[in-house]
Amino acid sequence: MAIKDKEMLKKVVENTVEEVKITDIHTHIYSKDFGELLLWGIDELLVYHYLVAEFFRYSSIEYDEFFKKTKREQADLIWQTLFIEHSPVSESVRGVLTVLKKLGLDVESRNLDEYRQYFDSMELNDYIDKVFEISGVKEVVMTNDPFDDKESPVWNEIGNNDSRFKAALRIDPLLNSYEDSYNRLVEWGYNVTKDLDQNSIEEVKRFLADNVKKMDALYMAVSLPPSFCIPEDSLRSRLVENCVIPVCRELNIPFAMMIGVNKLVNYKLQLAGDSVGKGNIRTVEYLCNTYPENKFMVTMLSKENQHELAITARKFRNLMIFGCWWFLNNPSIIEEMTRIRMETLGLSFIPQHSDARVLDQLIYKWDHSKKIISKILIDKYSDIMDNDWTITEEEIKRDIDNIFSNNFWEFLNK
Ligand code: FIX
Ligand code: ZN
């Protein structure tokens, strides 16, 4: 049905975005099969590394004294500092309130123990269903690291049995510290050497292919420093061009590069200690140009990389850009990035992923982003209506299904 006026437009877009079933293409959550690796509940929400970093801005407690505390004790400190002693206005802190409100809890009570009782009463299977239902997420892609000693036994003994949880093969230790990780491959029966001779190249390719097949991984992924550069005289450059690219092409899966993280600039903050730096867009250009038969998914961590990344996506149809990653996942930046992308690429990009580390975060990360994306879509449809373009409800649903899910699956199936 044709959209008759701007009031109808607003209602149709908001309702359609509210109802859309989302494919969340990058998360750190796990299906129930992975046991304690699946984090959920109020204390996990409170000790999320985004909140830990913010907590230390107010607290003079020694880092290791904090990390020696139990999660509950850490959560108590964070609740008192970031919610009670200071108003919870930052994005990840306000996100906790969004989760509580969407779950129907009494946010006004500020009663942490009451919230704990609610989560303690939850049965995990039912709770996973509830979080997917409230957030509108239909499926998530996990981050699956064969070098993780807690995770790999699950793949070897149980596997993933929840079809809502898809796999992605994460290879940071291989690409970013081969000199340390190669001996793990030797342990696992891959005949590789530290200097990555030709036989090692073939063995690394076998390792990659074996793990993609074991996990049924949808793509291969790695996070990379701002200095990431290809071609260059380095093990990482050789591994990407001689191992990752050929195996991804052979298996027809994308290579996802998450570029711009400066690891552990403050190591005492542990997971919260990473920071950001501007990446080199020339390397993205080089890979997309040199390997036109390969598919690349790219997200960059620095705000300063976003316009050139969008322009690069205009040059290479084998490049799919995605998400407002990590330090960019703030309303002001999500709005700017999504407007740049929509004005530059139309609807041929993936606007968001949650990066959720705690199951319940799906609720707030998607609630917050859907509101912003709705606003931008209304503006853009309104602009074309001003040029007498008649848009229909069906076309709006088509576009929204595309950016929240189909663009990903169609890119995988290209
Ligand atoms: O490399 C990544 O996948 C990053 O997203 C994480 O390392 C980071 O800690 C995170 O969760 C950001 O949101
Ligand atoms: Zn991540």
PDB file of N, CA and C and ligand atoms in Angstrom, residues 26-28 50 143 170 223 258 325-326 353-357, ligand 2:
ATOM      1  N   HIS A  26      27.825 -10.251  14.299  1.00  0.00           N
ATOM      2  CA  HIS A  26      29.049 -10.414  15.101  1.00  0.00           C
ATOM      3  C   HIS A  26      28.733 -10.232  16.578  1.00  0.00           C
ATOM      4  N   THR A  27      28.900 -11.317  17.330  1.00  0.00           N
ATOM      5  CA  THR A  27      28.684 -11.270  18.780  1.00  0.00           C
ATOM      6  C   THR A  27      29.745 -12.131  19.460  1.00  0.00           C
ATOM      7  N   HIS A  28      29.765 -12.056  20.777  1.00  0.00           N
ATOM      8  CA  HIS A  28      30.643 -12.924  21.583  1.00  0.00           C
ATOM      9  C   HIS A  28      29.801 -13.773  22.524  1.00  0.00           C
ATOM     10  N   TYR A  50      33.046  -2.582  29.200  1.00  0.00           N
ATOM     11  CA  TYR A  50      32.770  -1.153  28.947  1.00  0.00           C
ATOM     12  C   TYR A  50      32.510  -0.420  30.264  1.00  0.00           C
ATOM     13  N   THR A 143      31.605 -15.770  17.950  1.00  0.00           N
ATOM     14  CA  THR A 143      33.034 -15.600  17.657  1.00  0.00           C
ATOM     15  C   THR A 143      33.724 -16.853  18.175  1.00  0.00           C
ATOM     16  N   ARG A 170      37.400 -17.506  14.190  1.00  0.00           N
ATOM     17  CA  ARG A 170      38.193 -16.343  14.595  1.00  0.00           C
ATOM     18  C   ARG A 170      39.649 -16.770  14.686  1.00  0.00           C
ATOM     19  N   SER A 223      40.615  -9.599  14.285  1.00  0.00           N
ATOM     20  CA  SER A 223      40.734  -8.173  14.603  1.00  0.00           C
ATOM     21  C   SER A 223      42.199  -7.800  14.386  1.00  0.00           C
ATOM     22  N   MET A 258      38.448  -6.759  11.036  1.00  0.00           N
ATOM     23  CA  MET A 258      38.011  -5.731  11.992  1.00  0.00           C
ATOM     24  C   MET A 258      39.274  -4.961  12.355  1.00  0.00           C
ATOM     25  N   TRP A 325      31.322  -0.374  15.265  1.00  0.00           N
ATOM     26  CA  TRP A 325      32.013  -1.318  16.156  1.00  0.00           C
ATOM     27  C   TRP A 325      32.483  -0.670  17.454  1.00  0.00           C
ATOM     28  N   TRP A 326      32.122  -1.246  18.646  1.00  0.00           N
ATOM     29  CA  TRP A 326      32.830  -0.996  19.919  1.00  0.00           C
ATOM     30  C   TRP A 326      32.763   0.480  20.331  1.00  0.00           C
ATOM     31  N   HIS A 353      25.904  -4.388  14.099  1.00  0.00           N
ATOM     32  CA  HIS A 353      25.984  -5.677  14.790  1.00  0.00           C
ATOM     33  C   HIS A 353      26.056  -5.324  16.271  1.00  0.00           C
ATOM     34  N   SER A 354      25.785  -6.299  17.145  1.00  0.00           N
ATOM     35  CA  SER A 354      25.723  -5.904  18.566  1.00  0.00           C
ATOM     36  C   SER A 354      27.061  -6.030  19.279  1.00  0.00           C
ATOM     37  N   ASP A 355      27.891  -6.972  18.860  1.00  0.00           N
ATOM     38  CA  ASP A 355      29.133  -7.276  19.603  1.00  0.00           C
ATOM     39  C   ASP A 355      28.823  -7.711  21.042  1.00  0.00           C
ATOM     40  N   ALA A 356      27.599  -8.183  21.252  1.00  0.00           N
ATOM     41  CA  ALA A 356      27.188  -8.543  22.621  1.00  0.00           C
ATOM     42  C   ALA A 356      28.134  -9.598  23.202  1.00  0.00           C
ATOM     43  N   ARG A 357      28.550  -9.355  24.440  1.00  0.00           N
ATOM     44  CA  ARG A 357      29.344 -10.347  25.164  1.00  0.00           C
ATOM     45  C   ARG A 357      28.476 -11.041  26.218  1.00  0.00           C
TER      46      ARG A 357
HETATM   47 ZN    ZN B   2      33.734  -8.289  18.833  1.00  0.00          ZN
END
